[in-house]
XYZ file of C-alpha atoms in Angstrom:
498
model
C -28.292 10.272 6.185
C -31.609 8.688 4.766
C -33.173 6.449 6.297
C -34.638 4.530 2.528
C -30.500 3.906 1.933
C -30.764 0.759 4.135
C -34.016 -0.775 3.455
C -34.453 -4.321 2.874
C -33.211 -5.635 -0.063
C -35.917 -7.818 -1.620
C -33.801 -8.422 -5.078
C -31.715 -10.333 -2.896
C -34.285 -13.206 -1.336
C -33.298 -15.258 -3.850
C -30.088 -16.016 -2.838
C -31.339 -17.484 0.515
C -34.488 -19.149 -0.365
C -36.001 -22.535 -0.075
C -35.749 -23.282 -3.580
C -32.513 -21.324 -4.698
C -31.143 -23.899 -6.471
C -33.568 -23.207 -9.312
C -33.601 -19.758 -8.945
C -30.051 -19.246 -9.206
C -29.832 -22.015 -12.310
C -32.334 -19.543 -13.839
C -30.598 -15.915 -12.997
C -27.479 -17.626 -13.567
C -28.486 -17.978 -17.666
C -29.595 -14.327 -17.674
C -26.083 -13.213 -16.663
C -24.912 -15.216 -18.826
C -27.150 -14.121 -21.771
C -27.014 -10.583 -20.569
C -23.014 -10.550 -21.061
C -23.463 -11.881 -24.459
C -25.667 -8.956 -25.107
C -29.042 -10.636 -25.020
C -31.495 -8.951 -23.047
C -34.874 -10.466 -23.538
C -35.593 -14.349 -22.980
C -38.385 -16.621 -23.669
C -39.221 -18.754 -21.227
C -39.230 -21.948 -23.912
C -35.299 -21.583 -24.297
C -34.776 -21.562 -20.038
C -36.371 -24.341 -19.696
C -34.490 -25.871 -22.504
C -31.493 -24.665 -20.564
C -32.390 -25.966 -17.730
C -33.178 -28.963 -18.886
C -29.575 -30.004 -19.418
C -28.324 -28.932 -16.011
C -28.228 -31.544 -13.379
C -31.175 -32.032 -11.224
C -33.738 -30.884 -13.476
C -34.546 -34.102 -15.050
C -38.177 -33.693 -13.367
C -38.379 -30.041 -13.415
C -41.458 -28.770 -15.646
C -42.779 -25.713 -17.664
C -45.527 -24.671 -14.666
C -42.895 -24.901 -12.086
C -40.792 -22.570 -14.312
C -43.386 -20.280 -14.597
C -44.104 -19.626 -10.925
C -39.980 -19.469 -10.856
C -40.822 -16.638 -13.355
C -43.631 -15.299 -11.574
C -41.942 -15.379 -7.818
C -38.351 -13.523 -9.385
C -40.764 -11.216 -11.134
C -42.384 -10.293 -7.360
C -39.038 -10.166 -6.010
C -37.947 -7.768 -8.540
C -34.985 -9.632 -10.203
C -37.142 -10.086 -13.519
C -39.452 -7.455 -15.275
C -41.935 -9.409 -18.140
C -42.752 -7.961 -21.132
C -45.393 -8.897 -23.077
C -45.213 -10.213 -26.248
C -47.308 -8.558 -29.237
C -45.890 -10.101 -32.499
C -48.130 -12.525 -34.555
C -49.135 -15.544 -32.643
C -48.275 -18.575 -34.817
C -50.418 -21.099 -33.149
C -53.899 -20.816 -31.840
C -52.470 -21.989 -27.983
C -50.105 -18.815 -28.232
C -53.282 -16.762 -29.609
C -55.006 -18.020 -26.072
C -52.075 -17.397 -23.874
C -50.046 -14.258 -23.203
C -47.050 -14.844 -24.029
C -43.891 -12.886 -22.076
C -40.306 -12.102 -22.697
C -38.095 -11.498 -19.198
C -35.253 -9.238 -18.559
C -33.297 -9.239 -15.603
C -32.281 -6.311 -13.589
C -29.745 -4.305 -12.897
C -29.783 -5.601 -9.338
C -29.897 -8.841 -10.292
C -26.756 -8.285 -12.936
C -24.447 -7.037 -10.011
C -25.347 -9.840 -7.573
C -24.525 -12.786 -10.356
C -21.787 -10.826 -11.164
C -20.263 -10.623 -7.830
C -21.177 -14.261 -7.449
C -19.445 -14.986 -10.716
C -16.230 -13.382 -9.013
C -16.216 -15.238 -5.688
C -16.771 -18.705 -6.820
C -13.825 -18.092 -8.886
C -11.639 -16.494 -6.606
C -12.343 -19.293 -3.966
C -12.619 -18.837 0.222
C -9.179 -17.199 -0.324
C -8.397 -12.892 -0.923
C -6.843 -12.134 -4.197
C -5.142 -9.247 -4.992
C -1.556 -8.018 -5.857
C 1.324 -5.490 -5.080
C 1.702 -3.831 -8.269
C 4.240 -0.907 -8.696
C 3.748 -0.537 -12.659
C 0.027 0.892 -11.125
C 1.473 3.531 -9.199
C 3.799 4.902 -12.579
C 1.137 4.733 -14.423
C -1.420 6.827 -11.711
C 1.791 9.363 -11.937
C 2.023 9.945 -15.927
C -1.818 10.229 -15.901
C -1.510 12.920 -13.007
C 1.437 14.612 -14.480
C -0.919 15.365 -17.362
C -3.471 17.246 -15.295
C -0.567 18.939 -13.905
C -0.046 20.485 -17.524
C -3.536 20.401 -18.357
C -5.000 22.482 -15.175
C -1.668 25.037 -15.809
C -3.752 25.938 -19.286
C -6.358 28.184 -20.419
C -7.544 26.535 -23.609
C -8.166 22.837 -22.015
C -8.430 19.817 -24.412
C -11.783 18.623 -25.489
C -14.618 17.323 -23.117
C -14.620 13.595 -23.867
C -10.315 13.699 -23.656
C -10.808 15.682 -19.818
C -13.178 12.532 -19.085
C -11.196 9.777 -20.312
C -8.089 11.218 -18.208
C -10.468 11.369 -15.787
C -11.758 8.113 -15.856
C -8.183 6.947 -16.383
C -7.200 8.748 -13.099
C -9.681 6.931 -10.832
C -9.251 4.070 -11.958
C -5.930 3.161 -11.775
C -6.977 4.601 -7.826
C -9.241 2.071 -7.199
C -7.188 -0.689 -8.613
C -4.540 -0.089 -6.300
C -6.387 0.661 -3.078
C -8.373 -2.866 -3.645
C -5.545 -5.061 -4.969
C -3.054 -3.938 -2.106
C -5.959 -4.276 0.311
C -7.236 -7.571 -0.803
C -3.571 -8.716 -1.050
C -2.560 -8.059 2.912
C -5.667 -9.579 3.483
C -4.420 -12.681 1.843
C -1.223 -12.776 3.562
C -2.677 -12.312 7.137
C -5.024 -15.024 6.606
C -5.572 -18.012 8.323
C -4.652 -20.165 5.178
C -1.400 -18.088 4.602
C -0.691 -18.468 8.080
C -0.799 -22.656 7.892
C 1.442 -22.590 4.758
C 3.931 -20.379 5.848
C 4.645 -22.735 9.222
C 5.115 -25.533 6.681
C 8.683 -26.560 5.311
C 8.173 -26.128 1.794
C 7.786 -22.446 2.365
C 11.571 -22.227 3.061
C 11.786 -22.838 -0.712
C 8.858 -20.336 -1.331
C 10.745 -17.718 0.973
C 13.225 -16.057 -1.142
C 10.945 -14.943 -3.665
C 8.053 -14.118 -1.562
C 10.166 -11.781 0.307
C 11.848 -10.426 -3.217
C 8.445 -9.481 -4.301
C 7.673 -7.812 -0.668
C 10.628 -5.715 -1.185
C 11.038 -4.802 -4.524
C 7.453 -3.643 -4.148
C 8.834 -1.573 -1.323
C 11.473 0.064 -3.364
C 9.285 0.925 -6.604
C 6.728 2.423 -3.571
C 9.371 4.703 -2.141
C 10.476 5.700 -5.822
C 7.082 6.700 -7.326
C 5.007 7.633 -4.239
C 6.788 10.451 -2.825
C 6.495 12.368 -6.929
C 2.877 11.322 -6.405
C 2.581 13.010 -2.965
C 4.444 16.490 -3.991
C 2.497 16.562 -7.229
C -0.796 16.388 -5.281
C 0.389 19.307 -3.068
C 0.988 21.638 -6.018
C -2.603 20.847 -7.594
C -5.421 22.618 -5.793
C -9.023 21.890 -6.185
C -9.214 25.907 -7.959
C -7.191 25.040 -10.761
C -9.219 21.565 -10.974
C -11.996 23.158 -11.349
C -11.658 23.638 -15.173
C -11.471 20.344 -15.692
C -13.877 19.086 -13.683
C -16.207 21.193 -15.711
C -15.051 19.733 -19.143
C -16.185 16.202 -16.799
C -19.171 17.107 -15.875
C -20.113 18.536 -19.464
C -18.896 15.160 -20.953
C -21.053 13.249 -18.475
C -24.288 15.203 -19.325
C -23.824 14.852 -22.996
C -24.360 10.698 -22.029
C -28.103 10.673 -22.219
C -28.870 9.040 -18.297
C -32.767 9.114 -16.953
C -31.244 8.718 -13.330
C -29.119 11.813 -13.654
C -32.152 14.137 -14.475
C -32.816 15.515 -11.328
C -29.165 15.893 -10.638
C -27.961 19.766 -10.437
C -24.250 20.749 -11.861
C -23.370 21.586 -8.539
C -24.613 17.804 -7.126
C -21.946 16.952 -9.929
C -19.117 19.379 -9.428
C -19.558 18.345 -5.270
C -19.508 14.454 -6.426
C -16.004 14.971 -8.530
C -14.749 17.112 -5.890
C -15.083 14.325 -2.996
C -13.576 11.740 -5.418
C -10.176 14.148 -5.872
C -10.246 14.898 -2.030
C -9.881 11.236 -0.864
C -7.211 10.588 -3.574
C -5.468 13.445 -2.188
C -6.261 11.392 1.272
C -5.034 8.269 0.432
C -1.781 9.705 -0.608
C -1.345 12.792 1.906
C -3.240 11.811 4.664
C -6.009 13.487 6.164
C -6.593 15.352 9.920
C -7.409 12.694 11.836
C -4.955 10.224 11.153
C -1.865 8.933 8.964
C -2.600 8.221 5.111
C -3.085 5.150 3.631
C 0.274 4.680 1.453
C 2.177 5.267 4.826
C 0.042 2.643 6.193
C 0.753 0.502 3.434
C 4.707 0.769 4.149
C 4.466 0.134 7.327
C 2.226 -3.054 6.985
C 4.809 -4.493 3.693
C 7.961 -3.870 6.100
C 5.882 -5.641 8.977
C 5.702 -8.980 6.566
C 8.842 -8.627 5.703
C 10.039 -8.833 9.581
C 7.241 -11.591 9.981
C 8.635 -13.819 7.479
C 12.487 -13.086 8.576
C 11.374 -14.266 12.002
C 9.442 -17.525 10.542
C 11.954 -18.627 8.321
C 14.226 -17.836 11.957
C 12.211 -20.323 13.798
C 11.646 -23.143 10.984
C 15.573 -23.150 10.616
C 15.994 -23.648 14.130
C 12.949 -26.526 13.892
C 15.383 -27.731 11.590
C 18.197 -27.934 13.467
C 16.776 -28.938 16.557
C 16.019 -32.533 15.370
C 19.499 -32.606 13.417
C 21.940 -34.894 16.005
C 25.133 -32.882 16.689
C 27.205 -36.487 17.861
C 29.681 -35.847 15.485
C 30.601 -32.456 16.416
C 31.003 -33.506 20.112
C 32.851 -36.444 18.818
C 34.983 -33.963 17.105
C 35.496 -31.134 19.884
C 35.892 -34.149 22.420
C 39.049 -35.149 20.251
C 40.328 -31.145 20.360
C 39.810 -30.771 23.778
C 41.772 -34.421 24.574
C 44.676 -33.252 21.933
C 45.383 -29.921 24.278
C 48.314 -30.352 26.395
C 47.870 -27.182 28.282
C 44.657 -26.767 30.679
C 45.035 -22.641 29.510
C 44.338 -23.755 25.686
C 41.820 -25.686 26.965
C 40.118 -22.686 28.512
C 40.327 -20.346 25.482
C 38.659 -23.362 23.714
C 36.339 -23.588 25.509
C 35.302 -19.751 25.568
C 35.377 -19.470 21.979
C 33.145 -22.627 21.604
C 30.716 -22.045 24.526
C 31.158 -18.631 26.066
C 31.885 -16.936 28.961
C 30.383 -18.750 32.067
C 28.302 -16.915 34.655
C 27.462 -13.938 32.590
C 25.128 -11.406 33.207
C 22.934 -9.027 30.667
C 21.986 -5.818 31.933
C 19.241 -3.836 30.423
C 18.016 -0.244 30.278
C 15.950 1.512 28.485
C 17.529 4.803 29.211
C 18.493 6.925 26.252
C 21.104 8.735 26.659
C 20.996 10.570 23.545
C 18.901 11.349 20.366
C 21.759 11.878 17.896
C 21.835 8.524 15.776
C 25.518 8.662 14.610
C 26.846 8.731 18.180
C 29.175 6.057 19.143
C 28.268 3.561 21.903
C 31.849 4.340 23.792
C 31.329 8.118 23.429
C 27.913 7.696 25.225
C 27.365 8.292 29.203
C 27.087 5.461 31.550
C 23.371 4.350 32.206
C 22.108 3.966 35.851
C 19.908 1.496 37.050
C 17.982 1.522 40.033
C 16.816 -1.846 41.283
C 13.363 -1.956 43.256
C 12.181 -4.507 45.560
C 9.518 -6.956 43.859
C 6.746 -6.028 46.763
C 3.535 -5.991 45.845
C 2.675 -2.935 47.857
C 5.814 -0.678 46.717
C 5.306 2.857 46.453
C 8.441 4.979 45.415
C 9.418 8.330 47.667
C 8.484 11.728 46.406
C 9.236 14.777 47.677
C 7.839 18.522 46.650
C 10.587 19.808 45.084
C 10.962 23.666 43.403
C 10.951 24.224 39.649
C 14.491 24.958 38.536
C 14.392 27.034 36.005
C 16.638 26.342 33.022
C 17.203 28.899 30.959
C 20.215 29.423 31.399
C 21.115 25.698 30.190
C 18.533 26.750 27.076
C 20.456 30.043 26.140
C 24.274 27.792 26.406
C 23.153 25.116 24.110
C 21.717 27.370 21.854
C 24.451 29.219 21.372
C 26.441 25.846 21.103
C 23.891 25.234 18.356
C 24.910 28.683 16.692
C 28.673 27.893 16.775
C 28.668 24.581 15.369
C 26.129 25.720 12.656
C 29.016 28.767 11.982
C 31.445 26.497 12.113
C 30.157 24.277 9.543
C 28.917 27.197 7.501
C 32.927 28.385 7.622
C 33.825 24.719 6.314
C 31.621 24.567 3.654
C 32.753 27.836 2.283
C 36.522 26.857 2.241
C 36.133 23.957 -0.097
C 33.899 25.895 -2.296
C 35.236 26.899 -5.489
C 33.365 30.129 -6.735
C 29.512 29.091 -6.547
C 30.294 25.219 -6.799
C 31.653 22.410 -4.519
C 32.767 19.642 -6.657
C 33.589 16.322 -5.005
C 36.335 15.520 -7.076
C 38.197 18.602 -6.531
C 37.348 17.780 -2.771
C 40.537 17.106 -0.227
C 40.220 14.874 2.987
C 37.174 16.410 4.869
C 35.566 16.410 8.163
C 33.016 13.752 8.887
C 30.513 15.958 9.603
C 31.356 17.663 6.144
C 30.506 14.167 4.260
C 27.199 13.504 6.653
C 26.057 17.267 5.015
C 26.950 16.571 1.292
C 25.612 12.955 1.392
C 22.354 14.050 3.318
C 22.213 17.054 0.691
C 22.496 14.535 -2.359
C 19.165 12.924 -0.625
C 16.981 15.969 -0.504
C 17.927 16.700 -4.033
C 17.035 13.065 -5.118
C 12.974 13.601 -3.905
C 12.527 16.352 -5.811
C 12.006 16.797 -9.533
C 14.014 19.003 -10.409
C 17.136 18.620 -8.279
C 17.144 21.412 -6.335
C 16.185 22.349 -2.578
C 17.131 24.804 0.071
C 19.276 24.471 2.682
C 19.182 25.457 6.525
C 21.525 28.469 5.786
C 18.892 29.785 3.742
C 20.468 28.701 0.184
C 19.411 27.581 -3.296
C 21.562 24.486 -4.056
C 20.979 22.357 -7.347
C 22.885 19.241 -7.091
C 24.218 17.298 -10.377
C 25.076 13.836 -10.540
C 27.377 12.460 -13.322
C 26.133 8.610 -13.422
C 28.937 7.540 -15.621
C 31.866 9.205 -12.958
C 32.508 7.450 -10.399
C 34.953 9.078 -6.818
C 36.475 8.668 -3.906
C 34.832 11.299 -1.169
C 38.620 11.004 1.488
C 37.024 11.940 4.982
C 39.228 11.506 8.132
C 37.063 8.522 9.349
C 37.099 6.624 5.659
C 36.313 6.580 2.068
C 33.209 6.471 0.154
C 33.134 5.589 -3.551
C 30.334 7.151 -5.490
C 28.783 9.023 -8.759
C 30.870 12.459 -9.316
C 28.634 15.020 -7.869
C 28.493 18.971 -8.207
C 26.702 20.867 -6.123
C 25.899 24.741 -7.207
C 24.617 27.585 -5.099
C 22.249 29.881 -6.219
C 21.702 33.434 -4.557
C 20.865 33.901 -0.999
C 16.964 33.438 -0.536
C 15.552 36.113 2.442
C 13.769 33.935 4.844
């Protein structure tokens, strides 16, 4: 890394000066004049600028000109003198100059611009419509790098352009927008009451974001696997070719492959935003996680302001009232039951563990094995028992649940095939089935919905396409309930050799 990238900016001493207040009045109307496409100024229509601001009711021409002078030295201003006919015989005397600000000087007042109109406060949104749109214009280099004959130079660069910037939208609006709602000022508002009005639709947008995410970013992520940089490459030519035909003095010394290597980093941390990269999770997944942790977080305030809420709200009629229910029971045994419905079950205990019995998500509680609990002694100085014990070998365990493995799979294999009807299994035609039949269909109509093209392999090695008639709706019978849903066929292909 070079050293010269972190020198001292002198373009910004300005900002931090003694006398920035007329410094920035003056910069402040080249920005201004600069966006409105006028590049050189004479110093007679600052001042008359300047003149009209607040504060500079005593401000004269000399102390403009050492403004002039001092910005010049500090590199926000270049002068240019002026060589057109002088119309007086003071101007003849004098030099007179024209000033132009610089492109340092452009970005700061820009960026300024942009703050003091955002506030102390991050802005930012959670947009979906930018991640459809980042997908159509990727879906077109998709069909563009599949090509020989690629579209024309300045097209390849506006995609291009289009690509990145649609990127860079949504990395800084969703990061500028979690920013806002983990902020200090966010934080204040949210403890207030009136957010319980605010709550609905701030969690609405949290999760509808959420949902348009899940939809649109996993097409994004499988179309980025099936793009490599090779077949890029023609297209980042037609890029590179567009960008040299854009007459630049600063890109002179620049090589092709200085280019090519620039374009190529740019496509690898899109790929990295999306994908992830070696050393760690990507940023979308990051991104879930963080909207679902709001989501919780506002669950859990809105939690605590309703019990606020109802902390300060007198119950004396409802004692009033189960005083009169208790007092109209004849029988001390009603009186009980009351009592256990409306307050519980006195001197109850809550056991925890955090054994697991099991890793299988659809077991039942009751079909799970008793937990054990071991109790130690709260002495500062405990130190459990151990003795050296042998290692047991287990393969013997190994080889009998893998061959339990095998069975079930054959098993289920043996099912499927029964209820098949030629190469399709349609649920309509379907009769009451197991429920680990329904678990497989249902989890097969998932697979087939992240992929484009409906298709996807299963575990027994084959090609099923699934079809889904919107418009028919059916009742899948299993032997532990019903399920109403679209009229699905599912067709098998060949055997694939694995």
């Amino acid at each position: 890394m070079q050293t010269q990238s972190f020198k001292k900016v002198q373009e910004a001493s300005y900002l931090t000066a003694d006398k920035a207040w007329s410094y920035r009045a003056i910069l402040r109307y080249f920005y201004v004049q600069h966006e409105r496409m006028r590049e050189l100024l004479f110093p007679e229509e600052i001042f008359a600028h300047l003149k009209d601001l607040d504060g500079f009711q005593d401000y004269t021409e000399d102390q403009l000109h050492q403004d002039l002078d001092q910005l010049v030295k500090w590199n926000n201003l270049v002068a240019r003198q002026e060589m057109s006919r002088a119309s007086t015989i003071e101007e003849f005397k004098k030099k007179r100059y024209r000033y132009q600000s610089t492109p340092y000087t452009i970005e700061f007042e820009r960026m300024l611009q942009q703050m003091e109109h955002g506030g102390d406060v991050f802005g930012g949104s959670l947009e979906r419509k930018e991640f459809e749109r980042l997908y159509q214009e990727l879906l077109k280099v998709e069909t563009i790098a599949g090509k020989q004959e690629l579209p024309p130079a300045d097209e390849c660069a506006q995609l291009w352009n289009d690509i990145f910037a649609y990127f860079r939208s949504i990395n800084q609006n969703t990061s500028d927008y979690m920013a806002h709602i983990n902020s200090e000022a966010a934080e204040e508002q949210m403890q207030t009451e009136a957010f319980l009005a605010y709550k609905d639709q701030f969690t609405t947008y949290l999760r509808d974001f959420i949902i348009g995410l899940q939809q649109t970013a996993l097409k994004i992520q499988q179309l980025l696997e099936t793009i490599s940089i090779e077949q890029l490459q023609p297209l980042i030519n037609q890029v590179i070719i567009h960008q040299r035909q854009v007459p630049r003095f600063e890109d002179v010394g620049l090589d092709e492959t200085a280019l090519i290597t620039d374009q190529t980093e740019k496509w690898r941390s899109l790929c990295d935003w999306f994908l992830g990269s070696l050393h760690g999770e990507s940023n979308l997944d990051m991104l879930q996680t963080r909207t679902n942790e709001q989501i919780r977080r506002i669950t859990r305030i809105v939690q605590r302001l309703g019990e606020r809420h109802h902390y300060f709200r007198s119950r004396k009629k409802d004692y009033l009232h189960l005083a009169e229910w208790f007092d109209s029971l004849d029988d001390v045994k009603d009186a009980h039951e009351l009592s256990s419905v409306v307050f519980g079950v006195f001197h109850t205990r809550h056991l925890f563990s955090d054994h697991v019995p099991t890793d299988d998500i659809y077991t039942d509680i009751w079909d799970e094995a008793p937990m054990e609990h071991e109790t130690k002694p709260r002495i500062r100085h405990y130190q459990e028992k151990t003795r050296p014990g042998a290692i047991i070998s287990q393969q013997k365990r190994k080889e009998e649940a893998r061959a339990e493995h095998l069975h079930n799979k054959q098993m289920e294999q043996e099912t499927l095939e029964k209820y098949m009807t030629g190469n399709e299994i349609r649920l309509e035609e379907l009769p009451t089935v197991e429920p680990y039949v329904r678990k497989m269909l249902l989890g097969w109509v998932g697979k087939a919905m992240a992929r484009k093209d409906r298709s996807f392999k299963t575990e027994f090695g084959r090609r099923v396409k699934v079809v889904i008639e919107e418009d028919e709706r059916v009742v899948l019978h299993a032997e532990d309930g019903n399920i109403e849903m679209p009229n699905v066929t599912f067709q098998f292909f060949e055997e694939v050799n694995v």
